[in-house]
Short mmCIF file of C-alpha atoms in Angstrom, two decimals:
data_model
loop_
_atom_site.label_atom_id
_atom_site.label_comp_id
_atom_site.label_asym_id
_atom_site.label_seq_id
_atom_site.Cartn_x
_atom_site.Cartn_y
_atom_site.Cartn_z
CA MET A 1 60.94 129.69 262.59
CA THR A 2 57.16 130.58 263.40
CA GLU A 3 55.37 133.16 261.82
CA THR A 4 55.15 134.75 265.23
CA GLU A 5 59.12 135.03 265.57
CA THR A 6 59.23 136.46 262.04
CA SER A 7 56.76 139.17 262.48
CA THR A 8 58.67 140.05 265.97
CA GLN A 9 62.10 140.21 264.26
CA GLU A 10 60.51 142.66 261.59
CA THR A 11 58.83 144.85 264.26
CA GLY A 12 62.20 144.85 266.27
CA SER A 13 63.94 146.13 263.02
CA SER A 14 61.59 148.83 262.41
CA ASN A 15 62.02 150.22 265.76
CA GLU A 16 65.74 151.04 265.49
CA PRO A 17 66.44 154.68 265.73
CA ASN A 18 67.09 156.72 262.56
CA PRO A 19 70.64 158.72 262.58
CA THR A 20 70.77 162.16 263.62
CA PRO A 21 71.78 165.13 261.24
CA LEU A 22 74.93 165.63 263.34
CA ALA A 23 76.01 162.50 262.46
CA ALA A 24 75.58 162.78 258.85
CA LEU A 25 77.34 166.11 259.01
CA LEU A 26 80.62 164.71 260.93
CA ARG A 27 80.67 161.93 258.24
CA HIS A 28 80.77 164.55 255.20
CA TRP A 29 83.44 166.35 257.19
CA LYS A 30 85.52 163.40 257.43
CA ILE A 31 85.24 162.75 253.69
CA GLY A 32 86.28 166.18 252.52
CA LEU A 33 89.11 166.21 255.02
CA LEU A 34 90.43 163.03 253.64
CA ALA A 35 90.29 164.63 250.26
CA VAL A 36 92.06 167.49 251.24
CA CYS A 37 94.92 165.71 252.77
CA LEU A 38 95.43 163.84 249.72
CA LEU A 39 95.47 167.03 247.41
CA ALA A 40 98.02 168.60 249.55
CA ILE A 41 100.51 165.39 249.47
CA GLY A 42 99.91 165.48 245.89
CA VAL A 43 101.09 169.14 245.36
CA TYR A 44 104.00 168.50 247.84
CA ILE A 45 105.25 165.74 245.64
CA PHE A 46 104.77 167.57 242.49
CA GLY A 47 106.32 170.51 243.91
CA THR A 48 109.17 168.72 245.21
CA LYS A 49 109.86 166.97 241.98
CA PHE A 50 109.33 169.66 239.21
CA GLY A 51 110.17 172.71 241.31
CA LYS A 52 113.69 171.71 241.87
CA ALA A 53 114.06 170.72 238.05
CA GLU A 54 113.28 174.45 237.09
CA SER A 55 115.71 175.98 239.40
CA PRO A 56 118.83 177.57 237.63
CA ALA A 57 120.91 174.87 238.89
CA ALA A 58 118.82 172.00 237.42
CA VAL A 59 118.69 173.99 234.11
CA GLN A 60 121.97 174.49 233.78
CA GLY A 61 122.78 170.70 234.88
CA ALA A 62 120.05 169.52 232.15
CA THR A 63 121.83 171.56 229.51
CA ALA A 64 124.95 170.15 230.40
CA SER A 65 123.56 166.89 230.13
CA VAL A 66 122.24 167.47 226.41
CA PRO A 67 124.94 166.02 223.68
CA ALA A 68 126.45 169.23 221.61
CA VAL A 69 125.37 169.54 218.15
CA SER A 70 127.69 168.24 215.63
CA VAL A 71 128.25 171.37 213.07
CA ALA A 72 130.54 172.17 210.02
CA THR A 73 132.16 175.72 210.82
CA VAL A 74 133.65 178.00 208.36
CA ALA A 75 135.71 181.34 208.94
CA ALA A 76 134.92 184.61 207.04
CA LYS A 77 137.75 185.93 204.90
CA THR A 78 138.74 188.62 202.68
CA GLY A 79 138.95 188.62 198.82
CA SER A 80 137.65 189.64 195.63
CA ILE A 81 134.47 188.88 193.93
CA PRO A 82 133.21 189.66 190.42
CA VAL A 83 129.82 191.68 190.11
CA TYR A 84 127.87 189.90 187.04
CA LEU A 85 124.60 191.09 185.17
CA THR A 86 122.77 187.92 184.11
CA GLY A 87 120.04 187.84 181.35
CA LEU A 88 118.34 185.32 179.29
CA GLY A 89 119.66 185.31 175.70
CA ALA A 90 119.67 183.16 172.32
CA VAL A 91 122.38 182.28 169.99
CA THR A 92 122.26 184.37 166.81
CA PRO A 93 124.42 183.59 164.04
CA ILE A 94 126.33 186.69 162.39
CA ASN A 95 125.33 185.16 158.97
CA THR A 96 122.48 183.20 157.92
CA VAL A 97 122.48 182.47 154.12
CA THR A 98 119.82 180.94 152.00
CA VAL A 99 121.70 179.74 149.07
CA LYS A 100 119.55 180.30 145.58
CA THR A 101 119.90 179.60 141.98
CA GLN A 102 120.82 182.74 139.62
CA VAL A 103 120.06 180.93 136.57
CA ASN A 104 117.20 178.64 135.46
CA GLY A 105 117.91 175.00 134.73
CA GLN A 106 117.99 171.46 135.84
CA LEU A 107 120.15 170.53 139.03
CA ILE A 108 122.45 167.88 137.89
CA SER A 109 124.44 167.17 141.09
CA VAL A 110 124.56 168.17 144.78
CA ARG A 111 128.36 168.10 146.30
CA TYR A 112 127.68 168.64 149.81
CA GLN A 113 126.51 166.63 152.86
CA GLU A 114 123.70 167.70 155.03
CA GLY A 115 125.23 169.31 158.14
CA GLN A 116 128.61 169.51 156.44
CA LEU A 117 130.89 172.49 157.54
CA VAL A 118 132.07 174.28 154.42
CA ARG A 119 134.45 177.32 153.43
CA VAL A 120 133.89 180.20 151.19
CA GLY A 121 134.13 179.10 147.47
CA ASP A 122 133.39 175.29 147.96
CA LEU A 123 131.16 173.78 145.11
CA LEU A 124 127.69 173.01 146.52
CA ALA A 125 125.70 171.97 143.60
CA GLU A 126 125.93 172.17 139.91
CA ILE A 127 123.00 173.28 137.13
CA ASP A 128 123.18 171.95 133.87
CA PRO A 129 125.51 174.29 131.70
CA ARG A 130 124.52 173.07 128.02
CA PRO A 131 121.90 175.45 127.18
CA LEU A 132 124.05 178.54 128.37
CA GLN A 133 127.12 176.99 126.30
CA ALA A 134 124.87 176.73 123.23
CA GLN A 135 123.78 180.47 123.77
CA LEU A 136 127.14 181.57 124.14
CA THR A 137 128.26 179.79 120.83
CA GLN A 138 125.23 181.79 119.17
CA PHE A 139 126.32 185.22 120.52
CA GLU A 140 130.04 184.80 119.61
CA GLY A 141 129.09 184.00 115.99
CA GLN A 142 127.01 187.12 115.93
CA LEU A 143 130.14 189.00 117.26
CA VAL A 144 132.50 187.62 114.29
CA ARG A 145 129.58 188.69 111.62
CA ASP A 146 129.15 192.29 113.00
CA GLN A 147 132.78 192.89 113.67
CA ALA A 148 133.32 191.82 109.90
CA LEU A 149 130.82 194.45 109.06
CA LEU A 150 132.22 197.21 111.31
CA ASP A 151 135.62 196.25 109.67
CA ASN A 152 134.28 196.70 106.16
CA ALA A 153 132.53 199.94 107.12
CA ARG A 154 135.73 201.49 108.49
CA LEU A 155 137.41 200.82 105.33
CA ASP A 156 134.91 202.55 103.43
CA LEU A 157 134.87 205.41 105.74
CA LYS A 158 138.69 205.97 104.90
CA ARG A 159 137.97 206.02 101.22
CA PHE A 160 134.98 208.46 101.46
CA THR A 161 137.33 210.50 103.50
CA VAL A 162 139.62 210.81 100.79
CA LEU A 163 137.12 211.32 98.22
CA VAL A 164 135.02 214.07 100.20
CA GLN A 165 138.38 216.06 100.36
CA GLU A 166 138.62 215.99 96.61
CA ASN A 167 134.63 216.56 96.41
CA SER A 168 134.47 213.36 94.30
CA ILE A 169 131.50 212.48 96.27
CA PRO A 170 128.76 214.40 98.03
CA ARG A 171 129.30 215.41 101.90
CA GLN A 172 125.79 213.66 102.79
CA GLN A 173 127.26 210.06 101.56
CA TYR A 174 130.18 210.76 103.75
CA ASP A 175 128.07 211.40 106.74
CA THR A 176 126.27 208.35 106.17
CA GLN A 177 129.21 206.32 106.18
CA VAL A 178 130.18 207.80 109.55
CA SER A 179 126.73 206.83 111.06
CA LEU A 180 126.95 203.35 109.50
CA VAL A 181 130.34 202.95 111.58
CA ARG A 182 129.09 204.02 114.72
CA GLN A 183 126.20 201.87 114.56
CA LEU A 184 128.14 198.66 113.82
CA GLU A 185 130.32 199.63 116.51
CA GLY A 186 127.31 199.67 119.07
CA THR A 187 126.43 196.31 117.60
CA VAL A 188 129.67 194.87 118.46
CA GLN A 189 129.64 196.04 121.91
CA ASN A 190 126.08 194.48 122.38
CA ASP A 191 127.41 191.23 121.17
CA GLN A 192 130.22 191.77 123.32
CA GLY A 193 127.79 192.29 126.31
CA LEU A 194 125.86 189.39 125.49
CA ILE A 195 128.52 186.82 125.58
CA GLU A 196 129.72 188.33 128.93
CA GLY A 197 126.30 187.98 130.48
CA VAL A 198 125.99 184.08 129.09
CA LYS A 199 129.93 183.79 130.71
CA VAL A 200 128.54 184.88 134.00
CA GLN A 201 125.59 182.62 133.85
CA LEU A 202 127.81 179.81 133.16
CA ILE A 203 129.71 180.52 136.13
CA TYR A 204 126.34 180.39 138.11
CA THR A 205 125.76 176.98 137.05
CA ARG A 206 128.52 176.21 139.58
CA ILE A 207 126.83 177.18 142.98
CA THR A 208 129.61 177.74 145.49
CA ALA A 209 129.39 178.59 149.19
CA PRO A 210 129.11 182.39 149.72
CA VAL A 211 129.99 182.05 153.37
CA SER A 212 131.88 179.69 155.62
CA GLY A 213 129.53 178.02 158.08
CA ARG A 214 127.58 174.46 158.43
CA VAL A 215 124.94 173.70 155.45
CA GLY A 216 121.42 172.51 156.81
CA LEU A 217 119.27 169.78 155.33
CA ARG A 218 119.02 169.44 151.54
CA LEU A 219 115.93 171.53 150.01
CA VAL A 220 116.27 170.36 146.57
CA ASP A 221 116.96 167.16 145.05
CA PRO A 222 119.31 166.30 142.03
CA GLY A 223 117.06 166.18 138.52
CA ASN A 224 114.50 169.17 139.80
CA PHE A 225 114.45 172.26 137.46
CA VAL A 226 115.31 175.10 139.70
CA GLN A 227 114.31 178.85 138.76
CA THR A 228 115.72 181.99 140.31
CA THR A 229 112.11 182.79 141.54
CA ASP A 230 112.02 179.91 143.91
CA THR A 231 111.50 180.90 147.30
CA ASN A 232 113.09 178.14 149.44
CA GLY A 233 116.34 178.25 147.79
CA LEU A 234 118.90 175.04 147.66
CA VAL A 235 120.41 174.97 150.93
CA VAL A 236 120.70 177.12 154.08
CA ILE A 237 124.16 177.93 155.48
CA THR A 238 124.71 179.28 159.04
CA GLN A 239 128.17 181.07 160.09
CA LEU A 240 128.99 179.24 163.65
CA GLN A 241 132.62 180.66 164.00
CA PRO A 242 132.23 183.28 165.27
CA ILE A 243 128.77 183.35 166.56
CA THR A 244 127.10 185.92 168.86
CA VAL A 245 124.35 185.87 171.70
CA ILE A 246 121.77 188.53 172.24
CA PHE A 247 120.47 188.91 175.78
CA THR A 248 118.74 191.51 177.89
CA ILE A 249 119.55 193.33 181.01
CA PRO A 250 117.32 195.48 183.29
CA GLU A 251 117.42 199.20 181.99
CA ASP A 252 118.81 200.40 185.56
CA SER A 253 121.92 198.75 184.51
CA ILE A 254 122.35 200.39 181.46
CA PRO A 255 124.69 203.17 182.83
CA SER A 256 127.01 200.99 184.42
CA VAL A 257 127.56 199.22 181.06
CA VAL A 258 127.74 202.39 178.74
CA ASP A 259 130.13 203.84 181.28
CA LYS A 260 132.44 200.84 180.74
CA LEU A 261 131.83 200.87 176.88
CA LYS A 262 132.70 204.63 176.64
CA ARG A 263 136.24 203.93 178.55
CA GLY A 264 137.01 201.41 176.09
CA ALA A 265 136.63 198.48 178.38
CA ARG A 266 136.34 194.90 176.68
CA LEU A 267 133.61 193.49 179.09
CA PRO A 268 133.77 189.62 179.41
CA VAL A 269 130.70 187.71 178.87
CA GLU A 270 130.19 183.93 179.77
CA ALA A 271 127.56 181.87 178.25
CA TYR A 272 125.91 179.04 180.35
CA ASP A 273 123.42 176.54 179.90
CA ARG A 274 119.59 176.93 180.83
CA ALA A 275 120.30 175.54 184.16
CA LEU A 276 122.92 177.96 185.05
CA GLN A 277 125.37 175.16 185.76
CA HIS A 278 127.86 174.54 182.97
CA ARG A 279 129.68 177.16 181.32
CA LEU A 280 129.49 176.72 177.35
CA ALA A 281 131.70 179.65 176.25
CA THR A 282 133.62 182.65 176.89
CA GLY A 283 133.50 185.89 174.77
CA TYR A 284 133.29 189.54 175.00
CA LEU A 285 130.50 192.05 174.69
CA LEU A 286 130.34 193.38 171.03
CA THR A 287 127.64 196.37 171.38
CA ILE A 288 124.25 197.59 173.17
CA ASP A 289 121.03 198.14 171.50
CA ASN A 290 119.95 202.02 170.93
CA GLN A 291 116.61 201.54 172.81
CA VAL A 292 114.95 199.87 175.97
CA ASP A 293 111.88 197.65 175.37
CA PRO A 294 109.12 199.51 177.21
CA THR A 295 107.22 196.27 177.72
CA THR A 296 109.76 194.48 179.72
CA GLY A 297 112.09 197.45 180.82
CA THR A 298 115.09 195.78 179.48
CA VAL A 299 117.56 196.51 176.61
CA LYS A 300 119.30 194.21 174.30
CA LEU A 301 122.92 193.43 174.18
CA ARG A 302 125.16 191.50 171.84
CA ALA A 303 128.32 189.35 172.76
CA VAL A 304 130.69 187.58 170.37
CA PHE A 305 132.01 184.18 170.92
CA PRO A 306 134.91 182.41 168.91
CA ASN A 307 132.92 179.12 169.37
CA GLU A 308 135.97 177.04 168.50
CA ASP A 309 134.20 173.81 169.75
CA ASN A 310 130.89 174.57 168.35
CA ALA A 311 129.49 174.49 171.92
CA LEU A 312 126.91 177.19 170.94
CA PHE A 313 124.11 176.26 168.40
CA PRO A 314 121.78 178.77 166.37
CA ASN A 315 118.78 179.59 168.31
CA GLN A 316 119.86 177.92 171.46
CA PHE A 317 118.56 179.60 174.62
CA VAL A 318 121.69 180.57 177.11
CA ASN A 319 122.00 182.35 180.31
CA ALA A 320 124.42 185.26 179.60
CA ARG A 321 126.63 186.71 182.33
CA LEU A 322 128.24 190.01 181.81
CA LEU A 323 131.21 190.96 184.22
CA VAL A 324 130.82 194.70 185.12
CA GLU A 325 133.30 195.00 187.84
CA THR A 326 135.06 193.28 190.52
CA GLN A 327 134.76 194.17 194.29
CA HIS A 328 138.02 194.00 196.10
CA ASP A 329 138.60 193.57 200.14
CA ALA A 330 135.25 192.04 200.42
CA THR A 331 134.26 189.89 203.45
CA LEU A 332 133.30 186.57 202.10
CA ILE A 333 131.25 183.51 203.45
CA PRO A 334 129.76 180.70 201.95
CA THR A 335 126.29 181.38 200.46
CA MET A 336 124.85 178.30 202.16
CA ALA A 337 125.30 179.65 205.81
CA ILE A 338 123.14 182.60 205.20
CA GLN A 339 119.89 181.92 206.80
CA ARG A 340 116.71 184.17 206.47
CA ASN A 341 113.66 185.09 208.59
CA ALA A 342 111.26 187.73 209.23
CA GLN A 343 113.84 190.10 210.32
CA GLY A 344 116.29 189.51 207.41
CA ALA A 345 119.40 187.60 206.86
CA PHE A 346 121.47 186.21 209.58
CA VAL A 347 124.29 183.71 210.26
CA TYR A 348 124.99 181.45 213.15
CA LEU A 349 127.97 183.07 214.84
CA VAL A 350 130.44 180.77 216.84
CA ASN A 351 131.45 181.98 220.22
CA PRO A 352 134.65 181.08 221.90
CA ASP A 353 132.64 178.92 224.61
CA GLN A 354 131.40 176.57 221.41
CA THR A 355 127.93 177.99 221.46
CA VAL A 356 126.33 179.90 218.69
CA ALA A 357 124.31 183.24 218.29
CA MET A 358 122.16 184.48 215.71
CA HIS A 359 123.87 187.38 213.93
CA LYS A 360 122.34 189.53 211.41
CA VAL A 361 124.33 190.45 208.00
CA SER A 362 123.58 192.45 205.20
CA VAL A 363 123.96 190.30 202.02
CA GLY A 364 125.91 191.90 198.90
CA THR A 365 127.12 190.48 195.85
CA THR A 366 126.54 186.60 195.15
CA ASN A 367 128.97 184.78 192.90
CA GLY A 368 128.44 180.73 192.88
CA ASP A 369 128.86 179.53 196.24
CA MET A 370 130.51 182.71 197.94
CA THR A 371 128.74 185.70 198.97
CA ALA A 372 129.95 189.14 200.43
CA VAL A 373 128.29 190.40 203.35
CA GLU A 374 128.85 192.95 205.78
CA GLN A 375 128.58 193.09 209.92
CA LEU A 376 131.17 190.38 209.85
CA LYS A 377 134.99 190.39 209.68
CA ALA A 378 137.60 188.09 208.47
CA GLY A 379 138.10 185.42 210.96
CA ASP A 380 134.68 185.13 212.34
CA VAL A 381 133.64 181.64 212.60
CA ILE A 382 130.30 180.77 211.54
CA ALA A 383 128.20 177.32 211.30
CA ALA A 384 127.87 176.06 207.99
CA ASP A 385 125.29 172.98 208.21
CA ASN A 386 122.74 171.55 210.91
CA PHE A 387 120.79 175.05 210.88
CA ASP A 388 117.44 172.88 211.98
CA ARG A 389 119.01 172.10 215.15
CA LEU A 390 120.69 175.35 215.90
CA ARG A 391 119.50 178.01 218.48
CA ASP A 392 120.61 181.16 220.36
CA GLY A 393 123.09 179.47 222.89
CA VAL A 394 123.18 175.95 221.67
CA LYS A 395 126.48 174.15 222.22
CA ILE A 396 128.02 172.70 219.33
CA ALA A 397 131.03 170.39 218.15
CA ALA A 398 132.93 171.80 215.25
CA ARG A 399 133.65 168.87 212.83
CA ASN A 400 136.53 170.85 210.84
CA PRO A 401 137.30 173.99 212.86
CA PRO A 402 139.16 176.48 210.68
CA GLN A 403 142.73 176.98 211.21
CA THR A 404 143.86 180.31 212.69
#
C-alpha cells in the first residue's frame, strides 16, 4: 500500500461523524433498565423461597421436622423433709490429761505403747521407790522410839497422880509430867504422819492412768530423772469415748434451738466430713453457750457422740448438722431439677402434649438431693436433665416417664 492510500484511509476515518448525546442517553437507559429487571427477578425469587418458610404452616412443618429432645422426667411428690442447721465445728475431747510425776526420782520403766488405749488404773510407768522405802524405814524407827518414850511418860504420870493426891510430891512436878506426856503424844502423831506421807509417795512411784483414753507419744524415756516441776509431763491421755464436737450456728437460729431445749427435746446431731459427703457419727446436742461472738454473729454449741468406732479424732474439723424440726406434707422435687435465672428459681413443667414450659417455684428446705418447693403440687411432671436444650414449647421425649 502506497503512502497516498494510507493517508487517504486515515483521512477517511477521521471524517466519520461523532455519536450524538441522544444516542448516549438511550444506551445508559438500556443498562439501567436491565439492572432493574435483574433486581426484580432476584426479589421475586427470594420472596418466593423464604416468604413461604416464614408462614405459620411452614413454621409448624419445620418444628415438626425437628426431633424431640430426650429428657428424663420426675414427678413431684408429697413427703416429710428434715430442717437442719449446719455449722463448722471441731472435735473436742471431754478430758485431756497430761500425766505428771508426783514424786522426784529416776524413771525406771514405761509400761504403755504409744497410741495404746488404756483404762482408769492401768499402770503407765514406774519410778525408783528405793529412796522412799529407806525413808519409810527411818520414820518407822522414830515412831517406835517416840512411842516407847510416850509409854514411859504415861507410867510416870500415873505414879505422880497418886503421889500428888498424898501430897508426896509438889504440884508443879505433876503438871510438868502431864505436859511431857502431851508433847510425846504430839511427837508420835507427827511420826505417824511422816510415815503415811512416805507411803503415799511410794504409791505415786507407780504412775497409773487417771482417765480412760488413748495415750499419745512418749515424752520421757526410761532412765531420766523426773521431777514434780517438769512442765511437759510424762504422757498425754485423751478421752475418746464419749467425745464432743463444738460447732457454731447463726445467732438468728438461737430462739428455735433454745425453745426445743426448754421443752426437754433431745436434738440429734450428725457429724460429717469436711466435704459434707460422708456421715462420721451420730449424737445429740448437749448444751449451748451463754454468749454470742460479736465478731462472727454466731453462738457455740456442744454435741456429744458415743464414738464407739473411733471415727471422730480430737481436733478434727467436721460439719455438724443439727436437726431442729421436720416439715410434713411438703411438695418435694429433686434439687437438680431446679434452675435459676435473673427472675429467680424455676422448673421445666412437662405439659400433656409433651412440651415443656418454664414454671416459677419458691424454694424451701433442701436436704441432700431433695428440696421442698411451692407453686407445684404432687403429681406434676418436670424435666430432670438436658436443661441446656430446653426452651418454652420445646417437644420432648421422656426417657423414664413416672408412673401415675
